CSV table of C-alpha atoms in Angstrom, one decimal:
chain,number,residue,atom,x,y,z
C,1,UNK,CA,46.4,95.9,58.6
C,2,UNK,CA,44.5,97.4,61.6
C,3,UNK,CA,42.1,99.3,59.4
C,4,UNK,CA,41.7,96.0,57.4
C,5,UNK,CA,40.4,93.9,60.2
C,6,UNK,CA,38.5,96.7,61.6
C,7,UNK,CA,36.6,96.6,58.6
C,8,UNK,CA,36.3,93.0,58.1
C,9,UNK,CA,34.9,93.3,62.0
C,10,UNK,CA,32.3,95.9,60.8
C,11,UNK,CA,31.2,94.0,57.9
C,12,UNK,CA,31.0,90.8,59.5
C,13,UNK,CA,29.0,92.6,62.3
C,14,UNK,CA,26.3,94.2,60.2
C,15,UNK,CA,25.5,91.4,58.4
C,16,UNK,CA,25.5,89.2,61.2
C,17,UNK,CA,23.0,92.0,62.6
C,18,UNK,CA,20.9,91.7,59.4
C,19,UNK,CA,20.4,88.0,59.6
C,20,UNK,CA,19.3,87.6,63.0
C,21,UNK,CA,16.9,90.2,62.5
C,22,UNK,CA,15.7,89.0,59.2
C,23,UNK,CA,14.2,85.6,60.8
C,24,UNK,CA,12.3,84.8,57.6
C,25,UNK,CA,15.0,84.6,55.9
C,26,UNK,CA,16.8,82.0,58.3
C,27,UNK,CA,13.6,80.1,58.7
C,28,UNK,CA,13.3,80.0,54.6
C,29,UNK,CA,16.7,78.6,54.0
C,30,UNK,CA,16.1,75.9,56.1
C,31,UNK,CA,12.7,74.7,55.2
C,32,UNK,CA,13.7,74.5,51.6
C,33,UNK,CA,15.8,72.1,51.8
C,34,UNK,CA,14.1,70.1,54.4
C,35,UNK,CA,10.9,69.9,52.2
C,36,UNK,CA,13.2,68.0,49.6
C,37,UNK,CA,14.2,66.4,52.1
C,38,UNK,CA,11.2,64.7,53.2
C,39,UNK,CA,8.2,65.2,50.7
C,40,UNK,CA,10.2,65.2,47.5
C,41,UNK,CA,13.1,62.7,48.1
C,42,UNK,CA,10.2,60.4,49.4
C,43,UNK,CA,8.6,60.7,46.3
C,44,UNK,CA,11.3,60.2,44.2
C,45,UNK,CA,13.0,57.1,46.0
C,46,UNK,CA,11.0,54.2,43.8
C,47,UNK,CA,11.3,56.0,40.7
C,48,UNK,CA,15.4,57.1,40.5
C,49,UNK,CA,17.6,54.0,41.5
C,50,UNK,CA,21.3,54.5,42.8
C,51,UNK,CA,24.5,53.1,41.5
C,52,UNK,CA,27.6,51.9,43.6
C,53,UNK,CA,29.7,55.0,42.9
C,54,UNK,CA,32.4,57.3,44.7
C,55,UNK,CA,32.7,58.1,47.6
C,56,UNK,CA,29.4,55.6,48.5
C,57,UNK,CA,31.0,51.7,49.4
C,58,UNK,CA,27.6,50.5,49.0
C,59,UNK,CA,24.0,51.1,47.8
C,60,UNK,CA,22.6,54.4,49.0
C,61,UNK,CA,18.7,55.6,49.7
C,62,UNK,CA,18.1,59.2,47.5
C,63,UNK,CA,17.7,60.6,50.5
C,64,UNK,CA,21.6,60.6,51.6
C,65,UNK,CA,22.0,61.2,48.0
C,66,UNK,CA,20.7,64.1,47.7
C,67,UNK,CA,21.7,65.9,51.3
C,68,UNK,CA,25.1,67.4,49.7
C,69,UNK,CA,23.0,69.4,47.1
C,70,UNK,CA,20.7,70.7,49.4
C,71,UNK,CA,23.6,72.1,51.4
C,72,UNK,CA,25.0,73.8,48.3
C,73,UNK,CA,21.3,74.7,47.4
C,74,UNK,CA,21.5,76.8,51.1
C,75,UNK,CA,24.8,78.2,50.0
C,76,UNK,CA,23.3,78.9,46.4
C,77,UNK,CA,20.1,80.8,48.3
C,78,UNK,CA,22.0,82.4,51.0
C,79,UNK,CA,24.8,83.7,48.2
C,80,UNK,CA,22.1,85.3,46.2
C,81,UNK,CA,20.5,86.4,49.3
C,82,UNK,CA,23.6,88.5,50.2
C,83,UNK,CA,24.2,89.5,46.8
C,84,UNK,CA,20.5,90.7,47.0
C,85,UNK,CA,21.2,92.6,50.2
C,86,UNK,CA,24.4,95.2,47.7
C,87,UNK,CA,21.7,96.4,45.3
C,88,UNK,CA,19.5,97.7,48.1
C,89,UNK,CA,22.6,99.4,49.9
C,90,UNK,CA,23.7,100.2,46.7
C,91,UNK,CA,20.0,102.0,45.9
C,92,UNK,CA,20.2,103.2,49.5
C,93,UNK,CA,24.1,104.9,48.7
C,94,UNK,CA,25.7,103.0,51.8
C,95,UNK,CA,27.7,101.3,49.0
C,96,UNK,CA,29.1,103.8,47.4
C,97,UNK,CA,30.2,105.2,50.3
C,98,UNK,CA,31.7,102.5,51.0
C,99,UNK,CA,33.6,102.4,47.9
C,100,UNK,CA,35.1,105.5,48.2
C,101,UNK,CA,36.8,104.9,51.8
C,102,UNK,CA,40.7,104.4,52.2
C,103,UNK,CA,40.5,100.4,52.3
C,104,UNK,CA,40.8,98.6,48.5
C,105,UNK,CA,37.9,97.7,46.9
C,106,UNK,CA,39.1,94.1,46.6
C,107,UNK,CA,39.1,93.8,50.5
C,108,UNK,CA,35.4,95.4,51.0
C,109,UNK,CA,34.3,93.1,48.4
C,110,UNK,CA,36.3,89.8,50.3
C,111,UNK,CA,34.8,91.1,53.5
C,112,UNK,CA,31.2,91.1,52.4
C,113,UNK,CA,32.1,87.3,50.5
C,114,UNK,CA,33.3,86.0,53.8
C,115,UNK,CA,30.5,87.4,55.6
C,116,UNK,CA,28.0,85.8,53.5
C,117,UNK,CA,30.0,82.4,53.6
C,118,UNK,CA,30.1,82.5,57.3
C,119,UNK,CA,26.2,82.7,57.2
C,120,UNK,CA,25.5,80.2,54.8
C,121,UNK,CA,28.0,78.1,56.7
C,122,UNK,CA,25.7,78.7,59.9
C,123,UNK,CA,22.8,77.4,57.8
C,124,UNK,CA,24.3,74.6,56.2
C,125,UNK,CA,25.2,73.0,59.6
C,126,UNK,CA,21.7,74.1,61.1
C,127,UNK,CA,20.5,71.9,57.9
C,128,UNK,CA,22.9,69.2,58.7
C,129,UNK,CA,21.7,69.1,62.5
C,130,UNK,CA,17.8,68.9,61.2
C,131,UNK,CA,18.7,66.0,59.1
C,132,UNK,CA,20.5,64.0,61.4
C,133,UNK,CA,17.1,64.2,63.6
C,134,UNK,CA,15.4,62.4,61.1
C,135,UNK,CA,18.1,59.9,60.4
C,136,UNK,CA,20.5,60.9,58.1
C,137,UNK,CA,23.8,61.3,59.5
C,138,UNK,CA,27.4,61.2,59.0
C,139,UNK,CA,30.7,60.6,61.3
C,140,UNK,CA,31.9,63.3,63.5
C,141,UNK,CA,35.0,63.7,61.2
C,142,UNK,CA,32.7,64.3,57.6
C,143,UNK,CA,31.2,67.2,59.5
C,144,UNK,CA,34.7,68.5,60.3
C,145,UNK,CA,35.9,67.6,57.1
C,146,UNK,CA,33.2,69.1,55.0
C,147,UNK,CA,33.8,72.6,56.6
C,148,UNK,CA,36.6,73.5,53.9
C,149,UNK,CA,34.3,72.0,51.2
C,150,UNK,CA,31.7,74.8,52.0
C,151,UNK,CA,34.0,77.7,52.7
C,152,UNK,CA,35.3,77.0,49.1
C,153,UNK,CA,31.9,76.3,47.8
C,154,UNK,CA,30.5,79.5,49.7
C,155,UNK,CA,32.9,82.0,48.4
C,156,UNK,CA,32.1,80.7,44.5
C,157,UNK,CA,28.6,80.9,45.3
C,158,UNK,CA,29.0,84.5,47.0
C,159,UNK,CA,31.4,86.0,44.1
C,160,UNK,CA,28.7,85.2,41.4
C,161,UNK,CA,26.4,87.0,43.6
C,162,UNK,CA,28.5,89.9,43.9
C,163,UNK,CA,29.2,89.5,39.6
C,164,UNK,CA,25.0,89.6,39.3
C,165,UNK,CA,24.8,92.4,42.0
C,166,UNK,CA,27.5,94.4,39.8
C,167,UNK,CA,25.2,94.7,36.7
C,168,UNK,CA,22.0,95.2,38.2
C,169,UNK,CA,20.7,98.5,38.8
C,170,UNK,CA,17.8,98.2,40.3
C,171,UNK,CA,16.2,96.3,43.0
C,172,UNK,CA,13.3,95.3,41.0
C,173,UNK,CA,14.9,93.0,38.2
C,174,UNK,CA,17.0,91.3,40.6
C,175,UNK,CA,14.2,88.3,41.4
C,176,UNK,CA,13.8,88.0,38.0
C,177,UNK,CA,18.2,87.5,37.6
C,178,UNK,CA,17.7,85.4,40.6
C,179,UNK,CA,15.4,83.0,38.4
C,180,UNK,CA,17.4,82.8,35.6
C,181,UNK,CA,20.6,82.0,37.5
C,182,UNK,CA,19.8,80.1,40.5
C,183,UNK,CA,17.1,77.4,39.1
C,184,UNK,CA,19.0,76.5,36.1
C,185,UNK,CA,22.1,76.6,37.8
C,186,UNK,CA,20.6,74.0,40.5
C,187,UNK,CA,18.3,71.3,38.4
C,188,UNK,CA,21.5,71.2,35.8
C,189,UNK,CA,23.3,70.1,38.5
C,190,UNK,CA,24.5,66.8,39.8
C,191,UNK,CA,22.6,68.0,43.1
C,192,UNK,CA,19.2,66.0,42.6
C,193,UNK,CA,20.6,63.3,39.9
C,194,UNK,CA,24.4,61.7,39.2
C,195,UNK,CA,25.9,62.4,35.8
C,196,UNK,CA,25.0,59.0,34.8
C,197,UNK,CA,21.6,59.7,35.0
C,198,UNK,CA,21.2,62.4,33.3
C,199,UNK,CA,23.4,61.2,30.5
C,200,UNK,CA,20.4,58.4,30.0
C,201,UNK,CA,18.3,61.1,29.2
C,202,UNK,CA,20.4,63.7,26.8
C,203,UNK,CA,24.4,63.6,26.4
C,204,UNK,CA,23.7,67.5,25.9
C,205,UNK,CA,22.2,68.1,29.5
C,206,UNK,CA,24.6,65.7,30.9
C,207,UNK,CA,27.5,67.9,29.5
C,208,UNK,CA,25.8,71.1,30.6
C,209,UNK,CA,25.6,69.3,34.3
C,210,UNK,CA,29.3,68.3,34.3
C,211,UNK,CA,30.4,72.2,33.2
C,212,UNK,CA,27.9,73.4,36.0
C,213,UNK,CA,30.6,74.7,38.7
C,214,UNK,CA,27.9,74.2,40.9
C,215,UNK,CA,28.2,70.9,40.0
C,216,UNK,CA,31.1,70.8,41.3
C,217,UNK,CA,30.9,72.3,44.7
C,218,UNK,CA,28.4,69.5,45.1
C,219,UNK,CA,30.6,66.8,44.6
C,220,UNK,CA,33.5,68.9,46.7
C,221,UNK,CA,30.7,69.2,49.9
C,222,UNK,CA,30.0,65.1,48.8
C,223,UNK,CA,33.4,63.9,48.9
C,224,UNK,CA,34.1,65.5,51.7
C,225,UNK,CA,31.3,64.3,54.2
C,226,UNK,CA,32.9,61.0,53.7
C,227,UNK,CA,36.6,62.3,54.6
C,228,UNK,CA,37.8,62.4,51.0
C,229,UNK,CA,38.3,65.4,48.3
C,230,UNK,CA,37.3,65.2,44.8
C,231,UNK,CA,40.6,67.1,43.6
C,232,UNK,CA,39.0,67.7,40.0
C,233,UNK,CA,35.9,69.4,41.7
C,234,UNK,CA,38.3,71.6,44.1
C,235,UNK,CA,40.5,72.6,40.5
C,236,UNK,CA,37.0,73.6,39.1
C,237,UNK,CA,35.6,75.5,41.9
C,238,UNK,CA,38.4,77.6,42.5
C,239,UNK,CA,38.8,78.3,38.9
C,240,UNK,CA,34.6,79.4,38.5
C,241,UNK,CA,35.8,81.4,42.0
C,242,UNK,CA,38.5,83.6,40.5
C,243,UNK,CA,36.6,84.3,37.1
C,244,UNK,CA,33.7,85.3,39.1
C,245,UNK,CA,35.8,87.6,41.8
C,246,UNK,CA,37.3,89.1,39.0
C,247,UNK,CA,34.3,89.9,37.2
C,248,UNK,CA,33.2,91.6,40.3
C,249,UNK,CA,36.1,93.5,41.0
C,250,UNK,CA,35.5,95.0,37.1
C,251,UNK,CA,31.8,95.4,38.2
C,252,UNK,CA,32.3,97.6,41.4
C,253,UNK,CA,35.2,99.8,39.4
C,254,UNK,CA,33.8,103.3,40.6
C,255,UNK,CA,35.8,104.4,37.6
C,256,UNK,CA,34.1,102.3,35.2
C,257,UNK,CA,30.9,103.5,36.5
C,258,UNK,CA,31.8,107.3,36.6
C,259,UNK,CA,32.9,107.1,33.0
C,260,UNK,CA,29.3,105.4,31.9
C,261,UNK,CA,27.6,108.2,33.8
C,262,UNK,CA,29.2,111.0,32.0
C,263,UNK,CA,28.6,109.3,29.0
């Protein structure tokens, strides 16, 4: 148990160390977001009109709409970002080093996911704070409540990372993963439009949006602002988390991966 936490300590504490000296990176997750948030959403507000639906009492401005998915679009980001951050220590051979110390893989692997939540976490909240300065804001106990929503949310985003990380081998295709994962995964998504919307348009992308597990960590970080939890959303995310951690666990096998060198 000691040497479990020390690692956990260690991990945290490098990546911590990583992110404060990576400002770009910090700056770049929030301004994302925020550009929705004021250039796009303004843009948008005439054309994409708002139904009375759960958890909203009452007609709702895009803008508050759309502030859930951009917090899962900075857990999205900052979970690819982390999953980026493997493949170079992985190039570099720090991560195969640490795959071959004492402590289970399935624990380095948790470490580095709970890391990278704890960062995105950080950002989200730095997010949250930015938009409250410009009016959008919610009561005291949706930020509270909300916290579980993005741990949950953060550790599915961060084990698909670690599933791409797994099968990529070098540092150079990884933007090109990143493309094909994170901008589908985000425009299919109830993040920028409700299911209803999108069903106007095609019953086969409105399909695609409701299987989108990203979807639902949405909807879990949406509920849960307001003090309530989508229960169907929380089934769906922990289900997309296991069959993602569990893909990763068969990716970092240093077994599987000496047995594909020899052959």
């Amino acid at each position: 148990m000691r040497a479990a936490l020390i690692c956990l300590v260690a991990i945290v504490h490098r990546e911590a160390l990583r992110f404060v000296s990576q400002r770009g990176r910090f700056l770049a997750a929030i301004v994302r977001p925020l550009v929705w948030l004021i250039v796009f959403a303004a843009g948008f507000r005439a054309a994409l009109g708002l139904s009375i639906q759960p958890p909203y009492q009452t007609y709702i401005t895009y803008e508050i709409y759309i502030v859930p998915g951009l917090c899962g679009m900075v857990q999205l980001f900052s979970g690819m970002q982390s999953s980026l951050s493997l493949v170079y220590d992985r190039e570099m051979g720090s991560m195969r080093l640490l795959l071959t110390s004492p402590i289970p893989r399935w624990w380095l692997l948790f470490c580095k996911l709970f890391a990278s939540t704890a960062i995105s976490i950080f950002q989200v909240y730095t997010f949250l704070a930015i938009a409250a300065l410009t009016g959008i804001s919610f009561s005291p106990a949706g930020y509270l409540a909300v916290l579980p929503a993005l741990i949950v949310n953060g550790l599915m985003l961060g084990a698909l990372g670690l599933l791409l990380s797994s099968t990529i081998r070098q540092l150079e295709n990884f933007a090109g993963v990143m493309n094909f994962v994170i901008f589908p995964m985000f425009f299919l998504s109830t993040a920028l439009y409700p299911l209803w919307k999108m069903a106007e348009a095609s019953t086969i992308l409105r399909d695609i949006c409701a299987f989108n597990p990203f979807s639902h960590g949405v909807e879990l970080i949406r509920f849960a602002l307001y003090g309530q939890v989508d229960w169907m959303a929380l089934l769906w995310v922990l289900v997309a988390f296991a069959i993602f951690l569990s893909g990763s666990l068969w990716g970092y096998d240093p077994s599987r991966s000496m047995g594909r060198r020899k052959a």
